[in-house]
PDB file of C-alpha atoms in Angstrom:
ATOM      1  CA  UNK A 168      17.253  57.123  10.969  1.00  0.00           C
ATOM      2  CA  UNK A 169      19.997  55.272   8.997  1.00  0.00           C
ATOM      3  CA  UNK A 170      20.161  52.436  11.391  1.00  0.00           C
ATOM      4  CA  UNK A 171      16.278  51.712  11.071  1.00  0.00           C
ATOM      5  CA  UNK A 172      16.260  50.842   7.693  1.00  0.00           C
ATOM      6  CA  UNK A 173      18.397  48.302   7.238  1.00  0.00           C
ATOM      7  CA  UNK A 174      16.382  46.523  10.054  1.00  0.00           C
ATOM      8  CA  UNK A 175      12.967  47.597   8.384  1.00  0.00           C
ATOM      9  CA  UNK A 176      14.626  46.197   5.038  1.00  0.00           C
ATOM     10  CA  UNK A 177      16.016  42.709   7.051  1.00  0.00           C
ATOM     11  CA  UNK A 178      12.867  42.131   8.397  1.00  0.00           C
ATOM     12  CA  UNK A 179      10.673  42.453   5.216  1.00  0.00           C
ATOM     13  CA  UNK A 180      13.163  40.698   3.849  1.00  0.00           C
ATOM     14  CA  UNK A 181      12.461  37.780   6.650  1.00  0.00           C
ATOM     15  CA  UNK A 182       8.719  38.288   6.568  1.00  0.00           C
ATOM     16  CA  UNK A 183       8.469  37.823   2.814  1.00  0.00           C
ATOM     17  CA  UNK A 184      11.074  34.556   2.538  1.00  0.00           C
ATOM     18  CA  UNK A 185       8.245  33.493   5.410  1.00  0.00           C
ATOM     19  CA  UNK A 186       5.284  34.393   3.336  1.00  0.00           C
ATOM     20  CA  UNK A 187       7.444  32.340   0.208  1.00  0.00           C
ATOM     21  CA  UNK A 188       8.324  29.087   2.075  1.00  0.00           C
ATOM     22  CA  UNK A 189       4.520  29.045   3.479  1.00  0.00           C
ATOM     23  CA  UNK A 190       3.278  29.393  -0.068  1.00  0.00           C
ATOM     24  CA  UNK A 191       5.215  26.637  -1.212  1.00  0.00           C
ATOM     25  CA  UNK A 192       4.159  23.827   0.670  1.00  0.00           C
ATOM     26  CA  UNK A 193       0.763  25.217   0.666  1.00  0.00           C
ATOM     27  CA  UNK A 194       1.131  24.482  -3.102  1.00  0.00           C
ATOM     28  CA  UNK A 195       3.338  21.397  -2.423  1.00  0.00           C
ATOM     29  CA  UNK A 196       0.358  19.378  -0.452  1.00  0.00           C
ATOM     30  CA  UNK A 197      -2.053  20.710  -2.276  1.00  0.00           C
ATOM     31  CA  UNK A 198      -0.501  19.206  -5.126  1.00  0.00           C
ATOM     32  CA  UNK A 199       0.199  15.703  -3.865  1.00  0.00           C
ATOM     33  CA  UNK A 200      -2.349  13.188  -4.619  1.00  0.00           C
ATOM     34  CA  UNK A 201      -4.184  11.330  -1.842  1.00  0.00           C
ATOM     35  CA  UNK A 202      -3.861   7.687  -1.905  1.00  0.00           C
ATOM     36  CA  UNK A 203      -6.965   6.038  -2.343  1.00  0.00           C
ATOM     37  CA  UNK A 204      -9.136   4.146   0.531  1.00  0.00           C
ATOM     38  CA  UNK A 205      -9.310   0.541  -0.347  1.00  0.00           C
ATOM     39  CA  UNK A 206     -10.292  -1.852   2.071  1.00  0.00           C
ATOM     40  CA  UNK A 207      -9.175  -5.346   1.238  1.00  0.00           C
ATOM     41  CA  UNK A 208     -10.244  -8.362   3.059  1.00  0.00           C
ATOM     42  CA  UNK A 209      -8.282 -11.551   2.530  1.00  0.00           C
ATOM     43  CA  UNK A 210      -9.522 -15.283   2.821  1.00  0.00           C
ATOM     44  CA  UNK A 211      -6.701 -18.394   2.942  1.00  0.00           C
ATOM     45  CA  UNK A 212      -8.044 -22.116   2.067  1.00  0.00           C
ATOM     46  CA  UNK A 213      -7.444 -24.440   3.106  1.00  0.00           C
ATOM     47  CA  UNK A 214      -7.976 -23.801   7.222  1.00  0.00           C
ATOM     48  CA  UNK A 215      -5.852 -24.505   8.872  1.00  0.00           C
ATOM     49  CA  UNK A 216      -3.139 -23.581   6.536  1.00  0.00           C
ATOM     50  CA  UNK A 217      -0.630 -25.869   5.251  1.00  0.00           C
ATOM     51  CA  UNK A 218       2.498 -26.672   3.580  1.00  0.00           C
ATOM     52  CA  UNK A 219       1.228 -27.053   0.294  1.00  0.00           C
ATOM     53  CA  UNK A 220      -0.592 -25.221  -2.348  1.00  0.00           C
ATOM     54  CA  UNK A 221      -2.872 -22.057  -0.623  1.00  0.00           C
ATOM     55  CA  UNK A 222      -5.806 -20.501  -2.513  1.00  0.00           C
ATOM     56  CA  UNK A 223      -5.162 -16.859  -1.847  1.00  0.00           C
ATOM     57  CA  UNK A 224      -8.955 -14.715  -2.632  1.00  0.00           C
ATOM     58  CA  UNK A 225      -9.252 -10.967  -1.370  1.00  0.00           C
ATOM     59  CA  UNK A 226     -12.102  -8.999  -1.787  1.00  0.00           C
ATOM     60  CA  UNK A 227     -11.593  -5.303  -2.828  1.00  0.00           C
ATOM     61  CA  UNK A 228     -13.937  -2.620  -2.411  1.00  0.00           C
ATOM     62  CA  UNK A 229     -13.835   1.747  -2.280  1.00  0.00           C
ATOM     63  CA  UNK A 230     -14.761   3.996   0.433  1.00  0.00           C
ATOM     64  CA  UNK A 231     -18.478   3.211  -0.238  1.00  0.00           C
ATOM     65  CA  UNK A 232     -18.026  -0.726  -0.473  1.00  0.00           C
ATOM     66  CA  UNK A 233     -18.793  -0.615  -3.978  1.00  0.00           C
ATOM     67  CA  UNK A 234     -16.586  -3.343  -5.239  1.00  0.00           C
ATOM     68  CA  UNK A 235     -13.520  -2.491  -7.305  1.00  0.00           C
ATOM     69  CA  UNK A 236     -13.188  -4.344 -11.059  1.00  0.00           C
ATOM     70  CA  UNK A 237     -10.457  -4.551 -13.668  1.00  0.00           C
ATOM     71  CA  UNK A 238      -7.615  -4.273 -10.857  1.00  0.00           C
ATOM     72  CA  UNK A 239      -4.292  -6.131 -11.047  1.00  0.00           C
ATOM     73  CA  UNK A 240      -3.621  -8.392  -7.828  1.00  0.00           C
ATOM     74  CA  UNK A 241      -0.360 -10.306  -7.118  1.00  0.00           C
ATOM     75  CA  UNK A 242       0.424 -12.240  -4.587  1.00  0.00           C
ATOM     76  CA  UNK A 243       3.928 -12.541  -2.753  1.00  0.00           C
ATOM     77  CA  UNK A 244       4.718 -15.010  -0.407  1.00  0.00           C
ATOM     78  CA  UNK A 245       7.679 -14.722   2.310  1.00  0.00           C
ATOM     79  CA  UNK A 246       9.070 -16.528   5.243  1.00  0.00           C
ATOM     80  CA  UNK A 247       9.210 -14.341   8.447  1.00  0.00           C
ATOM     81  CA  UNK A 248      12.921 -15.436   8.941  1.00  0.00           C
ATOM     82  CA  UNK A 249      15.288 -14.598   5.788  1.00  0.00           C
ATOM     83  CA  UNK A 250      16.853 -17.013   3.436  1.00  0.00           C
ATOM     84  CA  UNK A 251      13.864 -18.610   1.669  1.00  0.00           C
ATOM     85  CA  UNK A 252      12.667 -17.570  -2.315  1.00  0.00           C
ATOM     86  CA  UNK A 253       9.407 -15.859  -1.910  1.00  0.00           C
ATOM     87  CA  UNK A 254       6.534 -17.336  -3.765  1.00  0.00           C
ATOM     88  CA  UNK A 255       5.011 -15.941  -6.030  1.00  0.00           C
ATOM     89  CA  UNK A 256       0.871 -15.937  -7.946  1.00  0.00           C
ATOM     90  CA  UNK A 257      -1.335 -13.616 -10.152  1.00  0.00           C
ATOM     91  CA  UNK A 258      -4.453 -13.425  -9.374  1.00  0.00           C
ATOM     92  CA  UNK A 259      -7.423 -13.613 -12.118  1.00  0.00           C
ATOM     93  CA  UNK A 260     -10.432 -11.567 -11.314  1.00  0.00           C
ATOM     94  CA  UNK A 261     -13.669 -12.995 -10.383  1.00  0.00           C
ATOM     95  CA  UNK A 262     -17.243 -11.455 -10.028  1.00  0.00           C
ATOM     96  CA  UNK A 263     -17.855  -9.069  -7.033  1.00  0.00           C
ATOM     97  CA  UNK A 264     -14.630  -7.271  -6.733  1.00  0.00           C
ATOM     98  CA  UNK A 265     -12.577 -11.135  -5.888  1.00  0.00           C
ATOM     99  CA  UNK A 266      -9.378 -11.816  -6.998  1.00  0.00           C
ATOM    100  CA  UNK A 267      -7.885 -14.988  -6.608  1.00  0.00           C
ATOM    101  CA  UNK A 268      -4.568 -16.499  -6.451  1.00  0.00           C
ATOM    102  CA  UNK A 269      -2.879 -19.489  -5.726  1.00  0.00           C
ATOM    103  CA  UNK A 270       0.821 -20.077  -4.141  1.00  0.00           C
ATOM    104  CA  UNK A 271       3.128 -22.627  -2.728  1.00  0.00           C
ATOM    105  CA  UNK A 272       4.123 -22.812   0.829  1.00  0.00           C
ATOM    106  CA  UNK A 273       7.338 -24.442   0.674  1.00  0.00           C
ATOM    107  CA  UNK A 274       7.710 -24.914   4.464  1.00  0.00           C
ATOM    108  CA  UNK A 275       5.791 -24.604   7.838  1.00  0.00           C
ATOM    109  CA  UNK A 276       6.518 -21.600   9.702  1.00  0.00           C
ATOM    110  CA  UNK A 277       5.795 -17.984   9.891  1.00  0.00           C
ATOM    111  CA  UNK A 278       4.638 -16.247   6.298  1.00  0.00           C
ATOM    112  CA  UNK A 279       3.954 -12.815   5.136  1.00  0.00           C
ATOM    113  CA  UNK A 280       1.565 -11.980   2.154  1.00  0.00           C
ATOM    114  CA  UNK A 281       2.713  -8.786   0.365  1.00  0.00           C
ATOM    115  CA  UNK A 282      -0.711  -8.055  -2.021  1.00  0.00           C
ATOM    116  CA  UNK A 283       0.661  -5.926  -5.048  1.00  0.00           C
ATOM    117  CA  UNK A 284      -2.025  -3.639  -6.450  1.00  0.00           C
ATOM    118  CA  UNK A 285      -2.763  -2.048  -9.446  1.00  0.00           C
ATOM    119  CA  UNK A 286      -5.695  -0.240  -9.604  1.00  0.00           C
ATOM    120  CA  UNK A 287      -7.505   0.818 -12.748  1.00  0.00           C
ATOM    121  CA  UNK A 288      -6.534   3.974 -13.205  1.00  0.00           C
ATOM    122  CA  UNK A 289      -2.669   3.017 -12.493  1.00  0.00           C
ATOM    123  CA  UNK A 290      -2.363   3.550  -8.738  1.00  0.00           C
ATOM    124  CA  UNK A 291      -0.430   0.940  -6.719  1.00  0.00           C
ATOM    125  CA  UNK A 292      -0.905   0.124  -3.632  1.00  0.00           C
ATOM    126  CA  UNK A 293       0.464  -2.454  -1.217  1.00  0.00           C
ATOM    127  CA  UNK A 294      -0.839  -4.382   1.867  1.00  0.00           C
ATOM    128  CA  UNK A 295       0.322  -7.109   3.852  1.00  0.00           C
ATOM    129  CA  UNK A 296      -0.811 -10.225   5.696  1.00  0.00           C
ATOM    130  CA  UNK A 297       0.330 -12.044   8.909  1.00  0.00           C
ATOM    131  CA  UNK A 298      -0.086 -16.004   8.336  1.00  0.00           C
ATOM    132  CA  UNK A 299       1.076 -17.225  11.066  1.00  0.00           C
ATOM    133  CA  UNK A 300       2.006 -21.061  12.262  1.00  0.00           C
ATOM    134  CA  UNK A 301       1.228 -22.486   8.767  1.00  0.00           C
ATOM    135  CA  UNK A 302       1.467 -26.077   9.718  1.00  0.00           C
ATOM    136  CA  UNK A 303       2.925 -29.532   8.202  1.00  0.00           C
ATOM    137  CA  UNK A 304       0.966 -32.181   6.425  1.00  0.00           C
TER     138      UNK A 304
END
């Protein structure tokens, strides 16, 4: 009978460090705060994009499409290859959920559009666009 209970002990032991560790990241995730759905749709004039100055307008709306006000939108421009500055432009709000910006392509090429986000309530969030074979004047 001696040699049963330290086994009986080990294994509540085990089974309650289980029970623990499950508990905690039960409480961990229920914890964490879900990003928010945003969809953001992203207009570049003029078309065909070139080297030059780019009017930059996205549209940003919630889960429902109602459109999203008093947000904070800036723009980042980089080359797909490294060694150029990125550009950079805030963009001032407009009626509907817009937001418009305006930047500088320095060069034709490859660029990616990094759109910062600051929500109203504080909550950044980050999404990218391809512009691809931006073209000389």
């Amino acid at each position: 009978m001696p040699r049963q209970r330290p086994f009986i002990r080990g294994s509540i032991c085990a089974s309650m460090f289980s029970c623990l560790a499950s508990f905690s990241l039960v409480a961990c995730h229920r914890q964490a705060r879900a990003s928010p759905t945003v969809s953001v749709e992203t207009e570049l004039a003029p078309q065909p994009v070139v080297v030059g100055p780019v009017l930059v307008t996205s549209r940003l709306a919630d889960a429902n499409g109602k459109p999203l006000t008093n947000a904070k939108l800036i723009v980042e421009g980089d080359m797909a290859h490294p060694g150029m500055s990125p550009v950079f432009g805030e963009a001032k709000e407009l009626p509907g959920g817009r937001y418009q910006a305006q930047i500088q392509f320095a060069m034709a090429g490859d660029w990616v559009l990094l759109l910062h986000i600051t929500l109203p309530g504080g909550q950044a969030l980050d999404r990218q666009v391809d512009v691809k074979g931006v073209r000389s004047k």
